[in-house]
Amino acid sequence: RTIRVWLKRDSGQYWPSIYHTMSSPCSAMAYHHDSRRIFVGQDNGAIMEFHISEDFNKMNFVKTYPAHQNRVSAITFCLTSEWVISTGHDKCVSWMCTRSGSMLGRHYFTSWASCLQYDYETRYAFVGDYSGQITLLKLEQNTCSIITTLKGHEGSITSLWWDPVQRLLFSGASDHSIIMWDIGGRKGRTLLLQGHHDKVQAICYLQLTRQLVSCSADGGIAVWNMDISREEAPQWLESDSCQKCEQPFFWNIKQMWDTKTLGLRQHHCRKCGQAVCGKCSTKRSSYPIMGFEFQVRVCDSCFESIKDEDRTSLATFHEGKHNISHMSMDISRGLMVTCGSDRIVKIWDMTPVVGCSLATGFSSR
């Protein structure tokens, strides 16, 4: 139930300068650096706004926003329009005026809204939910319209990141995967990234170095090289028989009867997308150019076409050594903060990993 502001002392140790107890457990937070305004979402659905003093030793209460009827899951603040936008477990996204504290609009979903990204120029809001769907909304003063919905994950959406420069949306989910959605020039193009062994809890795209940093619940930290031409994973094809040997699958009763054979189980080659049986897909291979950083099922002919250099990893993997539940990057200084379910906050120097000084843009490569 507490909010703490930690300051680095001359000794190099961090000590809390502010220790403020809330009436309800805190579930989401947004901090606006330039105005030193902090918005804290709570389990009871309310959002409280505070103003931090210049020396970060005092926190003044400003107002309470009646944002949701259940836990607040994500918050973002837009200074230009003076809006605070939030999602919650009451299955809605709401946007409120920070001048008056009044509700401007709400939009409801069929599932819990879990994460949020907002584009200030276009007033587009990206909302991920527990059904695995991402909804793109255009927010107006008192109403909103649905632009499109993005479906590709097999688990609940846990994290989103919007890059307004390249107009790319990245989503992480409980299905252990990340999808890059090209919202800009090549509409509908999606790239799948699979390298985590647990749900992806947080992502951050470094536009300067074209790298994606992702953290998962098992403590895994991945840095993906997005500065290359990656291949889009194919759509899985459907067939009543193996598309290699033409043996029937177990639901193809007619062909089983005609050929007097037992039906086989259907699998899919991750490289070509064809429906194949187990005998025609005995091999496993990584294929990083398509986002598969660990070994996946491929058909035997695709396995032969994959060269050794094609298996070279396009990501680096690191151990966070705690169950990461939240991550935030200070891109200008190359610092990353991770918060764990072990109640530990860790600060990481990411400049050796991302291979450049983010402040100057100088790359050692």
mmCIF file of C-alpha atoms in Angstrom:
data_model
loop_
_atom_site.group_PDB
_atom_site.id
_atom_site.type_symbol
_atom_site.label_atom_id
_atom_site.label_comp_id
_atom_site.label_asym_id
_atom_site.label_seq_id
_atom_site.Cartn_x
_atom_site.Cartn_y
_atom_site.Cartn_z
ATOM 1 C CA ARG A 1 0.000 0.000 0.000
ATOM 2 C CA THR A 2 3.009 2.314 -0.033
ATOM 3 C CA ILE A 3 4.588 4.718 -2.500
ATOM 4 C CA ARG A 4 8.307 5.307 -2.052
ATOM 5 C CA VAL A 5 10.691 7.702 -3.740
ATOM 6 C CA TRP A 6 14.275 6.447 -3.540
ATOM 7 C CA LEU A 7 17.197 8.885 -3.776
ATOM 8 C CA LYS A 8 20.803 7.922 -4.357
ATOM 9 C CA ARG A 9 22.909 9.222 -1.471
ATOM 10 C CA ASP A 10 26.576 10.232 -1.548
ATOM 11 C CA SER A 11 27.447 6.774 -0.250
ATOM 12 C CA GLY A 12 26.010 5.249 -3.438
ATOM 13 C CA GLN A 13 23.153 3.640 -1.506
ATOM 14 C CA TYR A 14 19.483 4.319 -2.236
ATOM 15 C CA TRP A 15 17.267 5.483 0.634
ATOM 16 C CA PRO A 16 13.547 6.392 0.551
ATOM 17 C CA SER A 17 12.981 10.142 0.821
ATOM 18 C CA ILE A 18 9.192 9.685 0.673
ATOM 19 C CA TYR A 19 7.189 6.898 2.302
ATOM 20 C CA HIS A 20 3.464 7.401 1.710
ATOM 21 C CA THR A 21 0.785 4.873 2.677
ATOM 22 C CA MET A 22 -2.326 4.551 0.504
ATOM 23 C CA SER A 23 -5.833 3.487 1.561
ATOM 24 C CA SER A 24 -5.859 0.629 -0.976
ATOM 25 C CA PRO A 25 -3.076 -1.498 -2.526
ATOM 26 C CA CYS A 26 -1.313 0.170 -5.484
ATOM 27 C CA SER A 27 -1.661 -1.633 -8.811
ATOM 28 C CA ALA A 28 -0.390 0.804 -11.498
ATOM 29 C CA MET A 29 1.639 3.984 -11.740
ATOM 30 C CA ALA A 30 2.558 6.695 -14.240
ATOM 31 C CA TYR A 31 5.151 9.400 -13.595
ATOM 32 C CA HIS A 32 5.536 12.505 -15.757
ATOM 33 C CA HIS A 33 9.138 13.663 -15.366
ATOM 34 C CA ASP A 34 8.866 17.258 -16.626
ATOM 35 C CA SER A 35 5.882 18.240 -14.466
ATOM 36 C CA ARG A 36 6.806 15.855 -11.585
ATOM 37 C CA ARG A 37 3.225 14.579 -11.481
ATOM 38 C CA ILE A 38 2.596 11.010 -10.382
ATOM 39 C CA PHE A 39 -0.631 9.050 -10.945
ATOM 40 C CA VAL A 40 -1.197 5.951 -8.818
ATOM 41 C CA GLY A 41 -3.901 3.393 -9.642
ATOM 42 C CA GLN A 42 -5.319 1.259 -6.855
ATOM 43 C CA ASP A 43 -7.117 -2.022 -6.290
ATOM 44 C CA ASN A 44 -10.335 -0.135 -5.493
ATOM 45 C CA GLY A 45 -10.389 1.426 -8.998
ATOM 46 C CA ALA A 46 -9.423 4.974 -7.993
ATOM 47 C CA ILE A 47 -6.456 6.915 -9.369
ATOM 48 C CA MET A 48 -4.742 9.416 -7.081
ATOM 49 C CA GLU A 49 -2.601 12.269 -8.399
ATOM 50 C CA PHE A 50 0.330 13.707 -6.454
ATOM 51 C CA HIS A 51 2.901 16.404 -7.163
ATOM 52 C CA ILE A 52 6.520 15.727 -6.191
ATOM 53 C CA SER A 53 8.643 18.628 -4.887
ATOM 54 C CA GLU A 54 11.796 19.715 -6.733
ATOM 55 C CA ASP A 55 14.088 18.095 -4.155
ATOM 56 C CA PHE A 56 11.997 14.848 -4.217
ATOM 57 C CA ASN A 57 11.503 15.033 -0.446
ATOM 58 C CA LYS A 58 7.804 15.915 -0.377
ATOM 59 C CA MET A 59 4.687 14.650 -2.138
ATOM 60 C CA ASN A 60 1.523 16.750 -2.229
ATOM 61 C CA PHE A 61 -1.898 15.232 -2.907
ATOM 62 C CA VAL A 62 -3.705 16.857 -5.864
ATOM 63 C CA LYS A 63 -6.934 14.935 -6.544
ATOM 64 C CA THR A 64 -8.629 11.554 -6.835
ATOM 65 C CA TYR A 65 -10.119 10.289 -10.101
ATOM 66 C CA PRO A 66 -13.047 7.783 -9.986
ATOM 67 C CA ALA A 67 -11.579 5.866 -12.913
ATOM 68 C CA HIS A 68 -12.763 2.265 -12.474
ATOM 69 C CA GLN A 69 -14.953 -0.101 -10.463
ATOM 70 C CA ASN A 70 -12.131 -2.608 -10.031
ATOM 71 C CA ARG A 71 -8.320 -2.805 -10.028
ATOM 72 C CA VAL A 72 -6.498 -0.289 -12.250
ATOM 73 C CA SER A 73 -4.124 -2.174 -14.568
ATOM 74 C CA ALA A 74 -2.382 0.599 -16.558
ATOM 75 C CA ILE A 75 -2.160 4.415 -16.631
ATOM 76 C CA THR A 76 -0.789 6.970 -19.073
ATOM 77 C CA PHE A 77 -0.822 10.776 -18.826
ATOM 78 C CA CYS A 78 -0.948 13.205 -21.764
ATOM 79 C CA LEU A 79 0.191 16.709 -20.795
ATOM 80 C CA THR A 80 -0.855 18.403 -24.067
ATOM 81 C CA SER A 81 -4.510 17.410 -23.747
ATOM 82 C CA GLU A 82 -4.446 17.134 -19.909
ATOM 83 C CA TRP A 83 -5.875 13.630 -20.063
ATOM 84 C CA VAL A 84 -5.194 10.682 -17.802
ATOM 85 C CA ILE A 85 -6.067 7.429 -19.595
ATOM 86 C CA SER A 86 -6.336 4.096 -17.789
ATOM 87 C CA THR A 87 -7.445 0.485 -18.109
ATOM 88 C CA GLY A 88 -8.865 -1.735 -15.414
ATOM 89 C CA HIS A 89 -10.274 -5.087 -14.373
ATOM 90 C CA ASP A 90 -13.794 -3.683 -14.788
ATOM 91 C CA LYS A 91 -13.218 -4.423 -18.517
ATOM 92 C CA CYS A 92 -12.949 -0.811 -19.616
ATOM 93 C CA VAL A 93 -10.621 1.959 -20.725
ATOM 94 C CA SER A 94 -11.428 5.410 -19.370
ATOM 95 C CA TRP A 95 -10.075 8.878 -20.084
ATOM 96 C CA MET A 96 -10.470 11.805 -17.674
ATOM 97 C CA CYS A 97 -9.685 15.510 -17.658
ATOM 98 C CA THR A 98 -6.918 16.348 -15.186
ATOM 99 C CA ARG A 99 -8.049 19.989 -14.970
ATOM 100 C CA SER A 100 -11.582 19.232 -13.769
ATOM 101 C CA GLY A 101 -11.094 15.659 -12.557
ATOM 102 C CA SER A 102 -14.234 14.642 -14.453
ATOM 103 C CA MET A 103 -14.785 11.555 -16.603
ATOM 104 C CA LEU A 104 -14.694 12.255 -20.358
ATOM 105 C CA GLY A 105 -15.444 8.802 -21.708
ATOM 106 C CA ARG A 106 -15.381 5.032 -21.211
ATOM 107 C CA HIS A 107 -15.224 2.077 -23.562
ATOM 108 C CA TYR A 108 -15.990 -1.477 -22.438
ATOM 109 C CA PHE A 109 -14.465 -4.770 -23.567
ATOM 110 C CA THR A 110 -15.526 -8.397 -23.110
ATOM 111 C CA SER A 111 -12.405 -9.193 -21.012
ATOM 112 C CA TRP A 112 -10.258 -7.517 -18.384
ATOM 113 C CA ALA A 113 -8.211 -4.726 -19.927
ATOM 114 C CA SER A 114 -4.618 -5.481 -18.921
ATOM 115 C CA CYS A 115 -2.258 -2.986 -20.601
ATOM 116 C CA LEU A 116 -2.253 0.288 -22.513
ATOM 117 C CA GLN A 117 -0.244 2.418 -24.931
ATOM 118 C CA TYR A 118 -1.252 5.842 -26.260
ATOM 119 C CA ASP A 119 -0.145 7.881 -29.276
ATOM 120 C CA TYR A 120 -0.459 11.568 -28.375
ATOM 121 C CA GLU A 121 -0.490 12.938 -31.930
ATOM 122 C CA THR A 122 -3.219 10.707 -33.378
ATOM 123 C CA ARG A 123 -5.087 10.037 -30.098
ATOM 124 C CA TYR A 124 -4.862 6.325 -30.807
ATOM 125 C CA ALA A 125 -5.087 4.051 -27.759
ATOM 126 C CA PHE A 126 -3.881 0.443 -27.910
ATOM 127 C CA VAL A 127 -5.554 -1.732 -25.278
ATOM 128 C CA GLY A 128 -4.524 -5.337 -24.607
ATOM 129 C CA ASP A 129 -6.881 -7.665 -22.746
ATOM 130 C CA TYR A 130 -7.009 -11.074 -21.108
ATOM 131 C CA SER A 131 -8.605 -12.717 -24.158
ATOM 132 C CA GLY A 132 -5.379 -12.164 -26.121
ATOM 133 C CA GLN A 133 -6.832 -9.382 -28.262
ATOM 134 C CA ILE A 134 -5.491 -5.853 -28.846
ATOM 135 C CA THR A 135 -8.020 -3.130 -29.683
ATOM 136 C CA LEU A 136 -7.000 0.080 -31.449
ATOM 137 C CA LEU A 137 -9.265 2.963 -30.419
ATOM 138 C CA LYS A 138 -9.439 6.583 -31.567
ATOM 139 C CA LEU A 139 -10.235 8.684 -28.498
ATOM 140 C CA GLU A 140 -12.257 11.896 -28.896
ATOM 141 C CA GLN A 141 -13.322 14.423 -26.270
ATOM 142 C CA ASN A 142 -16.402 12.473 -25.138
ATOM 143 C CA THR A 143 -16.530 9.448 -27.416
ATOM 144 C CA CYS A 144 -14.312 6.896 -29.169
ATOM 145 C CA SER A 145 -14.340 4.689 -32.235
ATOM 146 C CA ILE A 146 -12.812 1.245 -32.862
ATOM 147 C CA ILE A 147 -10.215 1.377 -35.668
ATOM 148 C CA THR A 148 -9.259 -2.300 -35.699
ATOM 149 C CA THR A 149 -8.561 -5.335 -33.529
ATOM 150 C CA LEU A 150 -5.331 -7.326 -33.608
ATOM 151 C CA LYS A 151 -5.487 -11.078 -32.995
ATOM 152 C CA GLY A 152 -2.386 -13.254 -32.927
ATOM 153 C CA HIS A 153 -1.637 -14.303 -29.352
ATOM 154 C CA GLU A 154 -2.856 -17.517 -27.732
ATOM 155 C CA GLY A 155 -2.709 -16.069 -24.213
ATOM 156 C CA SER A 156 -3.589 -12.888 -22.346
ATOM 157 C CA ILE A 157 -1.763 -9.696 -23.352
ATOM 158 C CA THR A 158 0.635 -8.739 -20.551
ATOM 159 C CA SER A 159 2.592 -5.828 -22.054
ATOM 160 C CA LEU A 160 2.528 -3.355 -24.943
ATOM 161 C CA TRP A 161 5.041 -0.892 -26.400
ATOM 162 C CA TRP A 162 4.295 1.691 -29.087
ATOM 163 C CA ASP A 163 7.052 3.267 -31.196
ATOM 164 C CA PRO A 164 5.551 6.393 -32.815
ATOM 165 C CA VAL A 165 8.586 6.978 -35.062
ATOM 166 C CA GLN A 166 8.470 3.704 -37.001
ATOM 167 C CA ARG A 167 4.795 3.179 -36.097
ATOM 168 C CA LEU A 168 5.461 -0.270 -34.684
ATOM 169 C CA LEU A 169 3.476 -1.922 -31.897
ATOM 170 C CA PHE A 170 5.074 -4.682 -29.815
ATOM 171 C CA SER A 171 2.988 -6.989 -27.640
ATOM 172 C CA GLY A 172 4.041 -9.563 -25.066
ATOM 173 C CA ALA A 173 1.716 -12.261 -23.757
ATOM 174 C CA SER A 174 1.304 -15.154 -21.359
ATOM 175 C CA ASP A 175 1.886 -17.539 -24.305
ATOM 176 C CA HIS A 176 5.626 -16.700 -23.868
ATOM 177 C CA SER A 177 5.772 -14.901 -27.237
ATOM 178 C CA ILE A 178 6.192 -11.355 -28.571
ATOM 179 C CA ILE A 179 4.565 -10.038 -31.743
ATOM 180 C CA MET A 180 5.661 -6.970 -33.696
ATOM 181 C CA TRP A 181 2.721 -5.349 -35.510
ATOM 182 C CA ASP A 182 3.557 -2.981 -38.365
ATOM 183 C CA ILE A 183 0.842 -0.344 -37.942
ATOM 184 C CA GLY A 184 2.503 2.070 -40.361
ATOM 185 C CA GLY A 185 3.604 1.392 -43.928
ATOM 186 C CA ARG A 186 3.127 -2.370 -44.287
ATOM 187 C CA LYS A 187 -0.253 -2.858 -42.666
ATOM 188 C CA GLY A 188 -0.992 -6.318 -41.390
ATOM 189 C CA ARG A 189 2.656 -7.437 -41.354
ATOM 190 C CA THR A 190 3.492 -9.279 -38.154
ATOM 191 C CA LEU A 191 6.715 -10.759 -36.802
ATOM 192 C CA LEU A 192 6.692 -13.466 -34.122
ATOM 193 C CA LEU A 193 9.496 -13.635 -31.527
ATOM 194 C CA GLN A 194 9.838 -16.747 -29.355
ATOM 195 C CA GLY A 195 12.724 -16.958 -26.915
ATOM 196 C CA HIS A 196 11.163 -16.849 -23.445
ATOM 197 C CA HIS A 197 10.114 -19.830 -21.337
ATOM 198 C CA ASP A 198 7.519 -17.971 -19.263
ATOM 199 C CA LYS A 199 5.032 -15.165 -19.774
ATOM 200 C CA VAL A 200 6.506 -11.930 -21.124
ATOM 201 C CA GLN A 201 5.938 -9.312 -18.422
ATOM 202 C CA ALA A 202 7.472 -6.163 -19.938
ATOM 203 C CA ILE A 203 8.929 -4.891 -23.229
ATOM 204 C CA CYS A 204 10.734 -1.752 -24.389
ATOM 205 C CA TYR A 205 11.839 -0.883 -27.929
ATOM 206 C CA LEU A 206 15.030 1.175 -28.324
ATOM 207 C CA GLN A 207 14.377 3.141 -31.479
ATOM 208 C CA LEU A 208 17.940 4.503 -31.708
ATOM 209 C CA THR A 209 19.631 1.085 -31.795
ATOM 210 C CA ARG A 210 16.692 -0.895 -33.267
ATOM 211 C CA GLN A 211 16.682 -3.308 -30.344
ATOM 212 C CA LEU A 212 13.846 -4.752 -28.295
ATOM 213 C CA VAL A 213 14.332 -5.518 -24.593
ATOM 214 C CA SER A 214 11.912 -8.001 -23.027
ATOM 215 C CA CYS A 215 11.587 -9.497 -19.539
ATOM 216 C CA SER A 216 9.703 -12.601 -18.463
ATOM 217 C CA ALA A 217 8.257 -13.949 -15.234
ATOM 218 C CA ASP A 218 11.071 -16.508 -14.830
ATOM 219 C CA GLY A 219 13.661 -13.712 -14.693
ATOM 220 C CA GLY A 220 14.762 -14.000 -18.311
ATOM 221 C CA ILE A 221 15.910 -10.794 -20.035
ATOM 222 C CA ALA A 222 16.213 -10.843 -23.827
ATOM 223 C CA VAL A 223 17.679 -8.203 -26.152
ATOM 224 C CA TRP A 224 16.430 -8.739 -29.734
ATOM 225 C CA ASN A 225 18.186 -7.368 -32.808
ATOM 226 C CA MET A 226 15.436 -5.734 -34.891
ATOM 227 C CA ASP A 227 17.862 -3.960 -37.246
ATOM 228 C CA ILE A 228 17.724 -6.781 -39.796
ATOM 229 C CA SER A 229 15.246 -8.027 -42.355
ATOM 230 C CA ARG A 230 13.277 -10.715 -40.532
ATOM 231 C CA GLU A 231 10.901 -13.221 -42.125
ATOM 232 C CA GLU A 232 7.227 -13.348 -41.244
ATOM 233 C CA ALA A 233 6.060 -16.667 -39.775
ATOM 234 C CA PRO A 234 3.647 -18.447 -42.152
ATOM 235 C CA GLN A 235 -0.019 -19.056 -41.475
ATOM 236 C CA TRP A 236 -0.662 -22.673 -40.519
ATOM 237 C CA LEU A 237 -2.321 -24.556 -43.373
ATOM 238 C CA GLU A 238 -5.213 -26.924 -42.818
ATOM 239 C CA SER A 239 -5.498 -30.298 -44.549
ATOM 240 C CA ASP A 240 -7.235 -33.647 -44.093
ATOM 241 C CA SER A 241 -4.021 -35.496 -44.957
ATOM 242 C CA CYS A 242 -0.281 -34.956 -44.629
ATOM 243 C CA GLN A 243 0.869 -32.478 -47.253
ATOM 244 C CA LYS A 244 4.123 -34.431 -47.671
ATOM 245 C CA CYS A 245 3.213 -38.151 -47.752
ATOM 246 C CA GLU A 246 -0.582 -37.745 -48.194
ATOM 247 C CA GLN A 247 -1.367 -40.158 -45.346
ATOM 248 C CA PRO A 248 -4.780 -39.315 -43.758
ATOM 249 C CA PHE A 249 -5.109 -37.580 -40.388
ATOM 250 C CA PHE A 250 -7.189 -39.342 -37.745
ATOM 251 C CA TRP A 251 -10.383 -37.370 -38.438
ATOM 252 C CA ASN A 252 -10.317 -38.225 -42.187
ATOM 253 C CA ILE A 253 -12.623 -41.263 -41.883
ATOM 254 C CA LYS A 254 -13.249 -41.655 -45.627
ATOM 255 C CA GLN A 255 -9.572 -41.838 -46.653
ATOM 256 C CA MET A 256 -8.773 -44.131 -43.723
ATOM 257 C CA TRP A 257 -11.551 -46.502 -44.883
ATOM 258 C CA ASP A 258 -10.521 -46.336 -48.544
ATOM 259 C CA THR A 259 -6.821 -46.950 -47.838
ATOM 260 C CA LYS A 260 -7.400 -49.306 -44.861
ATOM 261 C CA THR A 261 -4.903 -47.309 -42.768
ATOM 262 C CA LEU A 262 -4.990 -45.714 -39.338
ATOM 263 C CA GLY A 263 -5.163 -41.933 -39.218
ATOM 264 C CA LEU A 264 -2.159 -39.928 -38.055
ATOM 265 C CA ARG A 265 -1.861 -36.948 -35.747
ATOM 266 C CA GLN A 266 -1.535 -33.519 -37.418
ATOM 267 C CA HIS A 267 1.474 -31.261 -36.809
ATOM 268 C CA HIS A 268 2.656 -28.055 -38.469
ATOM 269 C CA CYS A 269 6.056 -27.066 -39.808
ATOM 270 C CA ARG A 270 6.978 -23.717 -38.269
ATOM 271 C CA LYS A 271 8.991 -22.686 -41.345
ATOM 272 C CA CYS A 272 6.574 -23.431 -44.213
ATOM 273 C CA GLY A 273 3.315 -23.777 -42.279
ATOM 274 C CA GLN A 274 2.319 -27.052 -43.957
ATOM 275 C CA ALA A 275 0.221 -29.665 -42.155
ATOM 276 C CA VAL A 276 2.429 -32.733 -41.743
ATOM 277 C CA CYS A 277 2.506 -36.023 -39.872
ATOM 278 C CA GLY A 278 5.101 -37.005 -37.278
ATOM 279 C CA LYS A 279 7.104 -39.166 -39.705
ATOM 280 C CA CYS A 280 7.529 -36.237 -42.113
ATOM 281 C CA SER A 281 8.590 -33.821 -39.342
ATOM 282 C CA THR A 282 11.080 -35.757 -37.237
ATOM 283 C CA LYS A 283 13.535 -32.862 -36.933
ATOM 284 C CA ARG A 284 13.736 -29.771 -34.695
ATOM 285 C CA SER A 285 15.637 -26.593 -35.457
ATOM 286 C CA SER A 286 15.976 -22.998 -34.328
ATOM 287 C CA TYR A 287 15.325 -20.392 -37.026
ATOM 288 C CA PRO A 288 16.081 -16.928 -35.565
ATOM 289 C CA ILE A 289 15.358 -14.983 -38.785
ATOM 290 C CA MET A 290 11.704 -16.002 -38.251
ATOM 291 C CA GLY A 291 11.874 -15.326 -34.496
ATOM 292 C CA PHE A 292 12.361 -18.932 -33.299
ATOM 293 C CA GLU A 293 15.333 -18.680 -30.943
ATOM 294 C CA PHE A 294 14.930 -22.208 -29.589
ATOM 295 C CA GLN A 295 14.210 -25.432 -31.457
ATOM 296 C CA VAL A 296 10.762 -25.904 -32.989
ATOM 297 C CA ARG A 297 9.182 -28.549 -35.184
ATOM 298 C CA VAL A 298 10.043 -28.311 -38.889
ATOM 299 C CA CYS A 299 9.311 -30.727 -41.728
ATOM 300 C CA ASP A 300 12.256 -32.788 -42.982
ATOM 301 C CA SER A 301 12.558 -30.872 -46.280
ATOM 302 C CA CYS A 302 12.649 -27.494 -44.491
ATOM 303 C CA PHE A 303 15.252 -28.865 -42.070
ATOM 304 C CA GLU A 304 17.512 -29.690 -45.028
ATOM 305 C CA SER A 305 17.100 -26.147 -46.380
ATOM 306 C CA ILE A 306 18.233 -24.478 -43.121
ATOM 307 C CA LYS A 307 21.977 -23.753 -43.181
ATOM 308 C CA ASP A 308 24.183 -23.596 -40.088
ATOM 309 C CA GLU A 309 24.516 -19.809 -40.391
ATOM 310 C CA ASP A 310 20.694 -19.573 -40.413
ATOM 311 C CA ARG A 311 20.733 -20.908 -36.851
ATOM 312 C CA THR A 312 22.901 -18.035 -35.541
ATOM 313 C CA SER A 313 21.024 -16.338 -32.709
ATOM 314 C CA LEU A 314 19.683 -12.818 -33.312
ATOM 315 C CA ALA A 315 19.093 -12.121 -29.608
ATOM 316 C CA THR A 316 21.118 -12.180 -26.409
ATOM 317 C CA PHE A 317 19.706 -13.720 -23.233
ATOM 318 C CA HIS A 318 20.476 -12.727 -19.651
ATOM 319 C CA GLU A 319 19.386 -13.861 -16.209
ATOM 320 C CA GLY A 320 17.586 -11.305 -14.041
ATOM 321 C CA LYS A 321 17.730 -13.657 -11.045
ATOM 322 C CA HIS A 322 14.292 -12.682 -9.780
ATOM 323 C CA ASN A 323 10.704 -13.099 -10.928
ATOM 324 C CA ILE A 324 10.341 -9.897 -12.995
ATOM 325 C CA SER A 325 6.880 -8.375 -12.754
ATOM 326 C CA HIS A 326 7.680 -4.911 -14.140
ATOM 327 C CA MET A 327 10.449 -3.228 -16.136
ATOM 328 C CA SER A 328 11.182 0.364 -17.114
ATOM 329 C CA MET A 329 13.995 1.837 -19.228
ATOM 330 C CA ASP A 330 15.692 5.219 -18.962
ATOM 331 C CA ILE A 331 16.747 5.207 -22.600
ATOM 332 C CA SER A 332 18.792 8.437 -22.346
ATOM 333 C CA ARG A 333 21.134 6.916 -19.750
ATOM 334 C CA GLY A 334 20.901 3.255 -20.759
ATOM 335 C CA LEU A 335 19.563 2.232 -17.361
ATOM 336 C CA MET A 336 16.887 -0.374 -16.723
ATOM 337 C CA VAL A 337 14.855 -0.951 -13.561
ATOM 338 C CA THR A 338 13.211 -4.296 -12.829
ATOM 339 C CA CYS A 339 10.752 -5.006 -10.020
ATOM 340 C CA GLY A 340 10.281 -8.565 -8.860
ATOM 341 C CA SER A 341 7.584 -10.477 -7.025
ATOM 342 C CA ASP A 342 10.345 -10.954 -4.424
ATOM 343 C CA ARG A 343 9.812 -7.220 -3.551
ATOM 344 C CA ILE A 344 13.286 -6.358 -4.823
ATOM 345 C CA VAL A 345 14.005 -3.466 -7.198
ATOM 346 C CA LYS A 346 17.126 -3.830 -9.359
ATOM 347 C CA ILE A 347 18.847 -1.143 -11.441
ATOM 348 C CA TRP A 348 20.782 -2.386 -14.491
ATOM 349 C CA ASP A 349 23.391 -0.676 -16.669
ATOM 350 C CA MET A 350 22.283 -1.814 -20.124
ATOM 351 C CA THR A 351 24.906 -0.001 -22.229
ATOM 352 C CA PRO A 352 27.250 -3.039 -22.530
ATOM 353 C CA VAL A 353 24.322 -5.228 -23.612
ATOM 354 C CA VAL A 354 22.747 -2.898 -26.154
ATOM 355 C CA GLY A 355 26.218 -2.153 -27.529
ATOM 356 C CA CYS A 356 26.168 1.628 -27.539
ATOM 357 C CA SER A 357 25.926 4.754 -25.469
ATOM 358 C CA LEU A 358 22.277 5.674 -25.783
ATOM 359 C CA ALA A 359 22.921 9.240 -24.679
ATOM 360 C CA THR A 360 25.288 10.026 -27.582
ATOM 361 C CA GLY A 361 24.092 7.490 -30.107
ATOM 362 C CA PHE A 362 27.669 6.243 -30.571
ATOM 363 C CA SER A 363 27.700 2.558 -31.428
ATOM 364 C CA SER A 364 30.710 0.359 -30.759
ATOM 365 C CA ARG A 365 29.614 -1.704 -33.752
#
